[in-house]
Amino acid sequence: RTKRIAIYGKGGIGKSTTVANVAASFVNEGKSVMVIGCDPKADTTRTLCGKRLPTILNTIKNKKNPELSDIIFMGYENVLCTESGGPEPGVGCAGRGVIVAMKLLDKLGVFTENDFDVIIYDVLGDVVCGGFAVPLKEDFADEVYIVSSGEYMSLYAANNISKGIKKLKGNLSGIICNCKWINNEKTIVNSFAKKIGTEVIGIINRSELIQSSELEAKTVVEKYPDSQESNNYSKVAKSIWNNEFVSSLNPMNDEEFESFFKDY
Amino acid sequence: RTKRIAIYGKGGIGKSTTVANVAASFVNEGKSVMVIGCDPKADTTRTLCGKRLPTILNTIKNKKNPELSDIIFMGYENVLCTESGGPEPGVGCAGRGVIVAMKLLDKLGVFTENDFDVIIYDVLGDVVCGGFAVPLKEDFADEVYIVSSGEYMSLYAANNISKGIKKLKGNLSGIICNCKWINNEKTIVNSFAKKIGTEVIGIINRSELIQSSELEAKTVVEKYPDSQESNNYSKVAKSIWNNEFVSSLNPMNDEEFESFFKDY
Ligand SMILES: Nc1ncnc2c1ncn2[C@@H]1O[C@H](COP(=O)(O)OP(=O)(O)O)[C@@H](O)[C@H]1O
Ligand SMILES: Nc1ncnc2c1ncn2[C@@H]1O[C@H](COP(=O)(O)OP(=O)(O)O)[C@@H](O)[C@H]1O
Ligand code: SF4
Ligand SMILES: [Mg+2]
Ligand SMILES: [Mg+2]
């Protein structure tokens, strides 16, 4: 059955880069994959499709009843891609795009009439509310992964997201460490994961190659398929695919988090 | 009359550090200041009060009709401090704390029965919606400043916030560049400001001293009053106090922002 995963994390931490490269790794293994961008930045699928896609929210403004071909696009190795989009800042809930998108995809039978091996949601994680909580609470994703570095801000957000996952009875299947070459980074992220009752499922090192591929609107998996970076994403994809981890999630309260970080 | 300013910016960019140190500079000049934290992280006032304050949202849970002394606390040189707080992640709008806090402060006459020289709001800026849009749209702040570095993510957020300010008919009075020693950083932020119709009102350099003071729950203005850093915040405070800039705000759309950043 379909592996349905949601990727959360602080804005700018590397969710979209991770999602796009992991999706590319999955399709290279012959799996059928759909990627659903749930960040108002709407740029998850840019490196898979070679350009920024029109968003579902914007498409609906001009065409009340869009068809699948208006909102879903084929990218690298036939990965299917779509972007929820977000409203204009200051106008209603920032997560409204996700709510509208999920309704439409559901109505158009995307979730029932297709037999994807993997569906990946890329979700804004700076706040856990409104539309951004939808992949957690409704029947859209079975596993959640948080992308984090070893930085205070990133782990604070990860702890916050974990509180939301626990509240909404989701399953935190693991943390993907998107490293920034900080002192002791892997140690910090590993002990953070252990402390809240999950595990680190993969480690991605910061690399110029990943960024330079992105400048050409390509994943490093596509542009440099034999690179260490590409192999690394392939390892992460395999770990996710084989992951059977069910967390007994126990996020820290504010004081616990402060004292956890003080030790580092 | 009271100078009422709201500080916005991407999470982790340095809003709280800037707000606390600017507030400390103002009270050193003999001004009466109130600081209102509007970030669920509720840590704006920690360096002014030497510890984390109880939040308004949490106080209301236990005491239906709090008095001023339950929610407002005196910090460094008599600066008045309060924290809105935020709900548990996954439970309702993350900005709900701000809405509840503003209602209560209003009801308790804080805004009418006091003659502050300055009121400063520190507001989460990763999304511009719900409670986080309140200081922009309702009669709480007259000027908005955005804290930003020269990084893509930070300027993207600044541009997003500017769209919200424009939509809600607010006044973007300037950008405070909280530098991270990036190549060409001041040039990038200056031309970004110019492009969207505002100006850089102050420049703060990244400094170990600012962070080490924070570890002791103090502003650098309090801990190292004769330092270059302290003098710098004092300059920023004076620029804000004397600022008469009214923006003709013209945020970039997504394509414009991409091409703007490509040039750097
Ligand atoms: N492992 C990595 N190595 C180098 N750059 C990275 C890596 N992961 C992310 N980045 C870069 O960091 C920036 C933010 O990443 P992005 O995936 O857009 O974050 P998010 O989706 O969480 O907001 C992008 O410019 C991206 O190229
Ligand atoms: N100018 C600066 N120099 C050094 N460290 C800074 C500076 N500004 C902010 N920081 C540090 O960056 C981190 C995030 O700053 P903070 O003010 O909490 O961000 P925000 O309130 O925008 O989320 C803090 O650890 C803070 O000490
Ligand atoms: S629920 Fe969250 S995303 Fe929606 S308006 Fe509130 S803060 Fe914004
Ligand atoms: Mg993204
Ligand atoms: Mg803050």
mmCIF file of N, CA and C in Angstrom, chain A residues 3-123:
data_model
loop_
_atom_site.group_PDB
_atom_site.id
_atom_site.type_symbol
_atom_site.label_atom_id
_atom_site.label_comp_id
_atom_site.label_asym_id
_atom_site.label_seq_id
_atom_site.Cartn_x
_atom_site.Cartn_y
_atom_site.Cartn_z
ATOM 1 N N LYS A 3 2.924 4.443 0.671
ATOM 2 C CA LYS A 3 3.625 5.031 1.815
ATOM 3 C C LYS A 3 3.370 6.533 1.757
ATOM 4 N N ARG A 4 2.635 7.065 2.747
ATOM 5 C CA ARG A 4 2.245 8.465 2.708
ATOM 6 C C ARG A 4 2.991 9.214 3.809
ATOM 7 N N ILE A 5 3.924 10.066 3.415
ATOM 8 C CA ILE A 5 4.757 10.716 4.420
ATOM 9 C C ILE A 5 4.672 12.236 4.337
ATOM 10 N N ALA A 6 4.747 12.873 5.493
ATOM 11 C CA ALA A 6 4.732 14.332 5.570
ATOM 12 C C ALA A 6 6.061 14.792 6.143
ATOM 13 N N ILE A 7 6.654 15.795 5.497
ATOM 14 C CA ILE A 7 7.948 16.317 5.919
ATOM 15 C C ILE A 7 7.744 17.707 6.505
ATOM 16 N N TYR A 8 8.122 17.873 7.775
ATOM 17 C CA TYR A 8 7.981 19.153 8.456
ATOM 18 C C TYR A 8 9.357 19.691 8.851
ATOM 19 N N GLY A 9 9.391 20.951 9.273
ATOM 20 C CA GLY A 9 10.643 21.533 9.742
ATOM 21 C C GLY A 9 10.587 23.040 9.647
ATOM 22 N N LYS A 10 11.477 23.709 10.344
ATOM 23 C CA LYS A 10 11.534 25.176 10.342
ATOM 24 C C LYS A 10 11.758 25.702 8.911
ATOM 25 N N GLY A 11 11.193 26.846 8.622
ATOM 26 C CA GLY A 11 11.355 27.443 7.296
ATOM 27 C C GLY A 11 12.819 27.666 6.979
ATOM 28 N N GLY A 12 13.249 27.187 5.825
ATOM 29 C CA GLY A 12 14.631 27.379 5.412
ATOM 30 C C GLY A 12 15.579 26.281 5.842
ATOM 31 N N ILE A 13 15.076 25.291 6.551
ATOM 32 C CA ILE A 13 15.956 24.239 7.091
ATOM 33 C C ILE A 13 16.362 23.211 6.031
ATOM 34 N N GLY A 14 15.587 23.125 4.939
ATOM 35 C CA GLY A 14 15.954 22.198 3.880
ATOM 36 C C GLY A 14 14.900 21.167 3.541
ATOM 37 N N LYS A 15 13.643 21.440 3.890
ATOM 38 C CA LYS A 15 12.569 20.463 3.607
ATOM 39 C C LYS A 15 12.451 20.199 2.106
ATOM 40 N N SER A 16 12.275 21.269 1.334
ATOM 41 C CA SER A 16 12.014 21.117 -0.097
ATOM 42 C C SER A 16 13.178 20.435 -0.803
ATOM 43 N N THR A 17 14.391 20.824 -0.436
ATOM 44 C CA THR A 17 15.576 20.203 -1.032
ATOM 45 C C THR A 17 15.592 18.716 -0.720
ATOM 46 N N THR A 18 15.288 18.379 0.536
ATOM 47 C CA THR A 18 15.262 16.978 0.955
ATOM 48 C C THR A 18 14.144 16.226 0.242
ATOM 49 N N VAL A 19 12.939 16.806 0.228
ATOM 50 C CA VAL A 19 11.797 16.143 -0.413
ATOM 51 C C VAL A 19 12.063 15.883 -1.887
ATOM 52 N N ALA A 20 12.557 16.891 -2.588
ATOM 53 C CA ALA A 20 12.778 16.742 -4.027
ATOM 54 C C ALA A 20 13.837 15.673 -4.319
ATOM 55 N N ASN A 21 14.920 15.682 -3.556
ATOM 56 C CA ASN A 21 15.993 14.718 -3.800
ATOM 57 C C ASN A 21 15.615 13.301 -3.374
ATOM 58 N N VAL A 22 14.847 13.189 -2.308
ATOM 59 C CA VAL A 22 14.382 11.863 -1.886
ATOM 60 C C VAL A 22 13.375 11.327 -2.906
ATOM 61 N N ALA A 23 12.497 12.198 -3.404
ATOM 62 C CA ALA A 23 11.537 11.780 -4.440
ATOM 63 C C ALA A 23 12.276 11.314 -5.694
ATOM 64 N N ALA A 24 13.307 12.056 -6.073
ATOM 65 C CA ALA A 24 14.092 11.676 -7.253
ATOM 66 C C ALA A 24 14.765 10.315 -7.038
ATOM 67 N N SER A 25 15.228 10.086 -5.822
ATOM 68 C CA SER A 25 15.836 8.784 -5.508
ATOM 69 C C SER A 25 14.809 7.661 -5.633
ATOM 70 N N PHE A 26 13.605 7.908 -5.122
ATOM 71 C CA PHE A 26 12.543 6.895 -5.200
ATOM 72 C C PHE A 26 12.207 6.559 -6.653
ATOM 73 N N VAL A 27 12.056 7.594 -7.510
ATOM 74 C CA VAL A 27 11.694 7.281 -8.905
ATOM 75 C C VAL A 27 12.842 6.577 -9.625
ATOM 76 N N ASN A 28 14.071 6.861 -9.215
ATOM 77 C CA ASN A 28 15.202 6.138 -9.801
ATOM 78 C C ASN A 28 15.167 4.658 -9.446
ATOM 79 N N GLU A 29 14.521 4.341 -8.323
ATOM 80 C CA GLU A 29 14.371 2.937 -7.929
ATOM 81 C C GLU A 29 13.151 2.304 -8.605
ATOM 82 N N GLY A 30 12.489 3.082 -9.468
ATOM 83 C CA GLY A 30 11.339 2.531 -10.176
ATOM 84 C C GLY A 30 10.017 2.681 -9.439
ATOM 85 N N LYS A 31 10.013 3.471 -8.365
ATOM 86 C CA LYS A 31 8.765 3.653 -7.620
ATOM 87 C C LYS A 31 7.936 4.785 -8.238
ATOM 88 N N SER A 32 6.608 4.693 -8.085
ATOM 89 C CA SER A 32 5.745 5.780 -8.553
ATOM 90 C C SER A 32 5.538 6.737 -7.384
ATOM 91 N N VAL A 33 5.792 8.020 -7.661
ATOM 92 C CA VAL A 33 5.840 9.007 -6.584
ATOM 93 C C VAL A 33 5.008 10.244 -6.907
ATOM 94 N N MET A 34 4.321 10.756 -5.890
ATOM 95 C CA MET A 34 3.677 12.064 -6.020
ATOM 96 C C MET A 34 4.210 12.979 -4.928
ATOM 97 N N VAL A 35 4.521 14.217 -5.322
ATOM 98 C CA VAL A 35 5.017 15.219 -4.374
ATOM 99 C C VAL A 35 4.000 16.350 -4.278
ATOM 100 N N ILE A 36 3.592 16.665 -3.041
ATOM 101 C CA ILE A 36 2.577 17.710 -2.827
ATOM 102 C C ILE A 36 3.182 18.821 -1.977
ATOM 103 N N GLY A 37 3.436 19.968 -2.556
ATOM 104 C CA GLY A 37 3.984 21.106 -1.821
ATOM 105 C C GLY A 37 2.923 21.758 -0.964
ATOM 106 N N CYS A 38 3.178 21.863 0.350
ATOM 107 C CA CYS A 38 2.224 22.489 1.271
ATOM 108 C C CYS A 38 2.895 23.642 2.009
ATOM 109 N N ASP A 39 3.693 24.396 1.308
ATOM 110 C CA ASP A 39 4.356 25.569 1.855
ATOM 111 C C ASP A 39 3.974 26.734 0.942
ATOM 112 N N PRO A 40 3.516 27.851 1.521
ATOM 113 C CA PRO A 40 3.113 28.978 0.665
ATOM 114 C C PRO A 40 4.230 29.420 -0.295
ATOM 115 N N LYS A 41 5.472 29.102 0.037
ATOM 116 C CA LYS A 41 6.570 29.418 -0.884
ATOM 117 C C LYS A 41 6.443 28.696 -2.218
ATOM 118 N N ALA A 42 5.691 27.575 -2.217
ATOM 119 C CA ALA A 42 5.348 26.875 -3.461
ATOM 120 C C ALA A 42 6.559 26.573 -4.340
ATOM 121 N N ASP A 43 7.669 26.139 -3.722
ATOM 122 C CA ASP A 43 8.859 25.872 -4.544
ATOM 123 C C ASP A 43 9.431 24.474 -4.336
ATOM 124 N N THR A 44 8.619 23.577 -3.742
ATOM 125 C CA THR A 44 9.090 22.214 -3.490
ATOM 126 C C THR A 44 9.427 21.504 -4.794
ATOM 127 N N THR A 45 8.597 21.756 -5.809
ATOM 128 C CA THR A 45 8.654 20.944 -7.028
ATOM 129 C C THR A 45 9.487 21.586 -8.126
ATOM 130 N N ARG A 46 10.102 22.718 -7.819
ATOM 131 C CA ARG A 46 10.832 23.462 -8.850
ATOM 132 C C ARG A 46 11.988 22.649 -9.426
ATOM 133 N N THR A 47 12.719 21.927 -8.572
ATOM 134 C CA THR A 47 13.865 21.169 -9.079
ATOM 135 C C THR A 47 13.435 19.843 -9.711
ATOM 136 N N LEU A 48 12.178 19.461 -9.492
ATOM 137 C CA LEU A 48 11.684 18.233 -10.132
ATOM 138 C C LEU A 48 11.086 18.535 -11.496
ATOM 139 N N CYS A 49 10.517 19.740 -11.638
ATOM 140 C CA CYS A 49 9.847 20.110 -12.896
ATOM 141 C C CYS A 49 10.644 21.114 -13.717
ATOM 142 N N GLY A 50 11.747 21.609 -13.155
ATOM 143 C CA GLY A 50 12.578 22.549 -13.897
ATOM 144 C C GLY A 50 12.056 23.969 -13.894
ATOM 145 N N LYS A 51 10.980 24.213 -13.166
ATOM 146 C CA LYS A 51 10.415 25.562 -13.090
ATOM 147 C C LYS A 51 9.384 25.582 -11.956
ATOM 148 N N ARG A 52 8.941 26.786 -11.619
ATOM 149 C CA ARG A 52 7.926 26.904 -10.570
ATOM 150 C C ARG A 52 6.552 26.577 -11.167
ATOM 151 N N LEU A 53 5.833 25.695 -10.504
ATOM 152 C CA LEU A 53 4.509 25.320 -11.002
ATOM 153 C C LEU A 53 3.460 26.361 -10.613
ATOM 154 N N PRO A 54 2.393 26.477 -11.407
ATOM 155 C CA PRO A 54 1.235 27.263 -10.950
ATOM 156 C C PRO A 54 0.643 26.560 -9.718
ATOM 157 N N THR A 55 0.156 27.325 -8.771
ATOM 158 C CA THR A 55 -0.376 26.702 -7.558
ATOM 159 C C THR A 55 -1.861 26.399 -7.702
ATOM 160 N N ILE A 56 -2.329 25.451 -6.895
ATOM 161 C CA ILE A 56 -3.750 25.091 -6.908
ATOM 162 C C ILE A 56 -4.595 26.308 -6.534
ATOM 163 N N LEU A 57 -4.172 27.031 -5.491
ATOM 164 C CA LEU A 57 -4.948 28.182 -5.026
ATOM 165 C C LEU A 57 -5.085 29.241 -6.122
ATOM 166 N N ASN A 58 -3.999 29.508 -6.826
ATOM 167 C CA ASN A 58 -4.062 30.500 -7.904
ATOM 168 C C ASN A 58 -4.874 30.002 -9.094
ATOM 169 N N THR A 59 -4.759 28.717 -9.392
ATOM 170 C CA THR A 59 -5.502 28.147 -10.518
ATOM 171 C C THR A 59 -7.004 28.254 -10.267
ATOM 172 N N ILE A 60 -7.411 27.997 -9.023
ATOM 173 C CA ILE A 60 -8.833 28.037 -8.679
ATOM 174 C C ILE A 60 -9.408 29.439 -8.811
ATOM 175 N N LYS A 61 -8.564 30.458 -8.631
ATOM 176 C CA LYS A 61 -9.053 31.838 -8.787
ATOM 177 C C LYS A 61 -9.570 32.060 -10.196
ATOM 178 N N ASN A 62 -8.873 31.469 -11.178
ATOM 179 C CA ASN A 62 -9.225 31.732 -12.572
ATOM 180 C C ASN A 62 -10.132 30.672 -13.181
ATOM 181 N N LYS A 63 -10.161 29.506 -12.550
ATOM 182 C CA LYS A 63 -10.954 28.410 -13.128
ATOM 183 C C LYS A 63 -11.618 27.667 -11.980
ATOM 184 N N LYS A 64 -12.887 27.904 -11.812
ATOM 185 C CA LYS A 64 -13.597 27.395 -10.630
ATOM 186 C C LYS A 64 -13.496 25.884 -10.464
ATOM 187 N N ASN A 65 -13.529 25.150 -11.573
ATOM 188 C CA ASN A 65 -13.473 23.683 -11.484
ATOM 189 C C ASN A 65 -12.317 23.136 -12.302
ATOM 190 N N PRO A 66 -11.126 23.208 -11.744
ATOM 191 C CA PRO A 66 -9.952 22.781 -12.514
ATOM 192 C C PRO A 66 -9.966 21.275 -12.740
ATOM 193 N N GLU A 67 -9.309 20.853 -13.825
ATOM 194 C CA GLU A 67 -9.125 19.421 -14.039
ATOM 195 C C GLU A 67 -7.746 19.027 -13.524
ATOM 196 N N LEU A 68 -7.542 17.731 -13.451
ATOM 197 C CA LEU A 68 -6.266 17.246 -12.939
ATOM 198 C C LEU A 68 -5.090 17.846 -13.708
ATOM 199 N N SER A 69 -5.234 17.960 -14.999
ATOM 200 C CA SER A 69 -4.116 18.451 -15.820
ATOM 201 C C SER A 69 -3.817 19.924 -15.576
ATOM 202 N N ASP A 70 -4.752 20.623 -14.911
ATOM 203 C CA ASP A 70 -4.487 22.036 -14.588
ATOM 204 C C ASP A 70 -3.605 22.159 -13.351
ATOM 205 N N ILE A 71 -3.609 21.131 -12.511
ATOM 206 C CA ILE A 71 -2.961 21.283 -11.213
ATOM 207 C C ILE A 71 -1.865 20.253 -10.922
ATOM 208 N N ILE A 72 -1.847 19.159 -11.683
ATOM 209 C CA ILE A 72 -0.805 18.156 -11.451
ATOM 210 C C ILE A 72 0.099 18.072 -12.676
ATOM 211 N N PHE A 73 1.398 18.075 -12.426
ATOM 212 C CA PHE A 73 2.357 18.128 -13.527
ATOM 213 C C PHE A 73 3.405 17.036 -13.369
ATOM 214 N N MET A 74 3.901 16.596 -14.516
ATOM 215 C CA MET A 74 4.874 15.515 -14.477
ATOM 216 C C MET A 74 6.286 16.087 -14.496
ATOM 217 N N GLY A 75 7.138 15.571 -13.616
ATOM 218 C CA GLY A 75 8.504 16.064 -13.555
ATOM 219 C C GLY A 75 9.506 14.958 -13.846
ATOM 220 N N TYR A 76 10.664 15.074 -13.197
ATOM 221 C CA TYR A 76 11.774 14.127 -13.373
ATOM 222 C C TYR A 76 11.307 12.676 -13.301
ATOM 223 N N GLU A 77 11.606 11.884 -14.325
ATOM 224 C CA GLU A 77 11.274 10.457 -14.330
ATOM 225 C C GLU A 77 9.821 10.187 -13.935
ATOM 226 N N ASN A 78 8.909 11.047 -14.450
ATOM 227 C CA ASN A 78 7.466 10.856 -14.235
ATOM 228 C C ASN A 78 6.960 11.059 -12.810
ATOM 229 N N VAL A 79 7.767 11.688 -11.962
ATOM 230 C CA VAL A 79 7.214 12.008 -10.641
ATOM 231 C C VAL A 79 6.057 12.998 -10.838
ATOM 232 N N LEU A 80 4.939 12.792 -10.138
ATOM 233 C CA LEU A 80 3.807 13.717 -10.252
ATOM 234 C C LEU A 80 3.937 14.811 -9.203
ATOM 235 N N CYS A 81 3.721 16.059 -9.625
ATOM 236 C CA CYS A 81 3.976 17.204 -8.758
ATOM 237 C C CYS A 81 2.799 18.164 -8.702
ATOM 238 N N THR A 82 2.554 18.715 -7.512
ATOM 239 C CA THR A 82 1.558 19.759 -7.373
ATOM 240 C C THR A 82 1.938 20.683 -6.221
ATOM 241 N N GLU A 83 1.479 21.963 -6.319
ATOM 242 C CA GLU A 83 1.756 22.948 -5.280
ATOM 243 C C GLU A 83 0.438 23.525 -4.765
ATOM 244 N N SER A 84 0.245 23.521 -3.452
ATOM 245 C CA SER A 84 -0.976 24.101 -2.872
ATOM 246 C C SER A 84 -1.008 25.613 -3.061
ATOM 247 N N GLY A 85 0.122 26.253 -2.777
ATOM 248 C CA GLY A 85 0.160 27.713 -2.798
ATOM 249 C C GLY A 85 -0.362 28.292 -1.494
ATOM 250 N N GLY A 86 -0.353 29.593 -1.388
ATOM 251 C CA GLY A 86 -0.849 30.261 -0.193
ATOM 252 C C GLY A 86 -1.562 31.540 -0.581
ATOM 253 N N PRO A 87 -2.388 32.076 0.310
ATOM 254 C CA PRO A 87 -3.095 33.324 -0.012
ATOM 255 C C PRO A 87 -2.125 34.499 0.048
ATOM 256 N N GLU A 88 -2.562 35.647 -0.383
ATOM 257 C CA GLU A 88 -1.756 36.849 -0.225
ATOM 258 C C GLU A 88 -1.512 37.076 1.273
ATOM 259 N N PRO A 89 -0.282 37.433 1.671
ATOM 260 C CA PRO A 89 -0.041 37.698 3.091
ATOM 261 C C PRO A 89 -1.014 38.751 3.616
ATOM 262 N N GLY A 90 -1.517 38.514 4.824
ATOM 263 C CA GLY A 90 -2.456 39.462 5.415
ATOM 264 C C GLY A 90 -3.903 39.164 5.079
ATOM 265 N N VAL A 91 -4.110 38.200 4.169
ATOM 266 C CA VAL A 91 -5.494 37.889 3.776
ATOM 267 C C VAL A 91 -5.851 36.488 4.228
ATOM 268 N N GLY A 92 -6.412 36.343 5.409
ATOM 269 C CA GLY A 92 -6.843 35.025 5.847
ATOM 270 C C GLY A 92 -5.679 34.119 6.256
ATOM 271 N N CYS A 93 -6.007 32.908 6.569
ATOM 272 C CA CYS A 93 -5.052 31.946 7.114
ATOM 273 C C CYS A 93 -4.002 31.548 6.080
ATOM 274 N N ALA A 94 -2.728 31.609 6.476
ATOM 275 C CA ALA A 94 -1.644 31.275 5.537
ATOM 276 C C ALA A 94 -1.747 29.828 5.061
ATOM 277 N N GLY A 95 -2.390 28.981 5.885
ATOM 278 C CA GLY A 95 -2.508 27.575 5.533
ATOM 279 C C GLY A 95 -3.709 27.255 4.672
ATOM 280 N N ARG A 96 -4.425 28.278 4.257
ATOM 281 C CA ARG A 96 -5.665 28.083 3.507
ATOM 282 C C ARG A 96 -5.421 27.344 2.193
ATOM 283 N N GLY A 97 -4.268 27.590 1.609
ATOM 284 C CA GLY A 97 -3.938 26.912 0.347
ATOM 285 C C GLY A 97 -3.914 25.407 0.508
ATOM 286 N N VAL A 98 -3.389 24.957 1.658
ATOM 287 C CA VAL A 98 -3.292 23.516 1.888
ATOM 288 C C VAL A 98 -4.687 22.908 2.024
ATOM 289 N N ILE A 99 -5.564 23.602 2.747
ATOM 290 C CA ILE A 99 -6.929 23.110 2.948
ATOM 291 C C ILE A 99 -7.658 22.998 1.605
ATOM 292 N N VAL A 100 -7.573 24.061 0.817
ATOM 293 C CA VAL A 100 -8.223 24.082 -0.500
ATOM 294 C C VAL A 100 -7.642 22.989 -1.401
ATOM 295 N N ALA A 101 -6.321 22.844 -1.383
ATOM 296 C CA ALA A 101 -5.664 21.858 -2.244
ATOM 297 C C ALA A 101 -6.065 20.440 -1.877
ATOM 298 N N MET A 102 -6.055 20.132 -0.586
ATOM 299 C CA MET A 102 -6.400 18.781 -0.149
ATOM 300 C C MET A 102 -7.843 18.442 -0.548
ATOM 301 N N LYS A 103 -8.742 19.415 -0.386
ATOM 302 C CA LYS A 103 -10.144 19.187 -0.766
ATOM 303 C C LYS A 103 -10.240 18.848 -2.250
ATOM 304 N N LEU A 104 -9.551 19.642 -3.073
ATOM 305 C CA LEU A 104 -9.648 19.469 -4.518
ATOM 306 C C LEU A 104 -9.029 18.149 -4.965
ATOM 307 N N LEU A 105 -7.850 17.838 -4.436
ATOM 308 C CA LEU A 105 -7.185 16.585 -4.823
ATOM 309 C C LEU A 105 -8.050 15.387 -4.429
ATOM 310 N N ASP A 106 -8.677 15.503 -3.252
ATOM 311 C CA ASP A 106 -9.566 14.450 -2.773
ATOM 312 C C ASP A 106 -10.754 14.298 -3.719
ATOM 313 N N LYS A 107 -11.371 15.440 -4.048
ATOM 314 C CA LYS A 107 -12.566 15.440 -4.903
ATOM 315 C C LYS A 107 -12.238 14.876 -6.287
ATOM 316 N N LEU A 108 -11.042 15.166 -6.785
ATOM 317 C CA LEU A 108 -10.670 14.696 -8.124
ATOM 318 C C LEU A 108 -10.178 13.250 -8.106
ATOM 319 N N GLY A 109 -10.256 12.635 -6.934
ATOM 320 C CA GLY A 109 -9.930 11.213 -6.846
ATOM 321 C C GLY A 109 -8.452 10.868 -6.873
ATOM 322 N N VAL A 110 -7.617 11.865 -6.649
ATOM 323 C CA VAL A 110 -6.172 11.637 -6.730
ATOM 324 C C VAL A 110 -5.722 10.589 -5.721
ATOM 325 N N PHE A 111 -6.352 10.615 -4.553
ATOM 326 C CA PHE A 111 -5.871 9.741 -3.490
ATOM 327 C C PHE A 111 -6.448 8.337 -3.584
ATOM 328 N N THR A 112 -7.556 8.180 -4.314
ATOM 329 C CA THR A 112 -8.197 6.868 -4.376
ATOM 330 C C THR A 112 -7.972 6.187 -5.705
ATOM 331 N N GLU A 113 -7.859 6.955 -6.782
ATOM 332 C CA GLU A 113 -7.779 6.330 -8.096
ATOM 333 C C GLU A 113 -6.344 6.132 -8.580
ATOM 334 N N ASN A 114 -5.406 6.354 -7.705
ATOM 335 C CA ASN A 114 -4.031 6.124 -8.133
ATOM 336 C C ASN A 114 -3.345 5.184 -7.178
ATOM 337 N N ASP A 115 -2.366 4.470 -7.683
ATOM 338 C CA ASP A 115 -1.702 3.529 -6.814
ATOM 339 C C ASP A 115 -0.245 3.907 -6.665
ATOM 340 N N PHE A 116 -0.046 5.079 -6.044
ATOM 341 C CA PHE A 116 1.333 5.524 -5.857
ATOM 342 C C PHE A 116 2.056 4.620 -4.871
ATOM 343 N N ASP A 117 3.343 4.453 -5.083
ATOM 344 C CA ASP A 117 4.145 3.793 -4.054
ATOM 345 C C ASP A 117 4.388 4.756 -2.899
ATOM 346 N N VAL A 118 4.617 6.014 -3.259
ATOM 347 C CA VAL A 118 4.924 7.025 -2.242
ATOM 348 C C VAL A 118 4.204 8.344 -2.529
ATOM 349 N N ILE A 119 3.622 8.939 -1.516
ATOM 350 C CA ILE A 119 3.140 10.325 -1.591
ATOM 351 C C ILE A 119 3.906 11.098 -0.531
ATOM 352 N N ILE A 120 4.515 12.228 -0.947
ATOM 353 C CA ILE A 120 5.296 13.027 0.008
ATOM 354 C C ILE A 120 4.722 14.439 0.098
ATOM 355 N N TYR A 121 4.374 14.860 1.303
ATOM 356 C CA TYR A 121 3.916 16.226 1.561
ATOM 357 C C TYR A 121 5.072 17.043 2.123
ATOM 358 N N ASP A 122 5.297 18.223 1.606
ATOM 359 C CA ASP A 122 6.319 19.147 2.117
ATOM 360 C C ASP A 122 5.569 20.285 2.793
ATOM 361 N N VAL A 123 5.671 20.351 4.145
ATOM 362 C CA VAL A 123 4.789 21.263 4.877
ATOM 363 C C VAL A 123 5.544 22.297 5.706
#
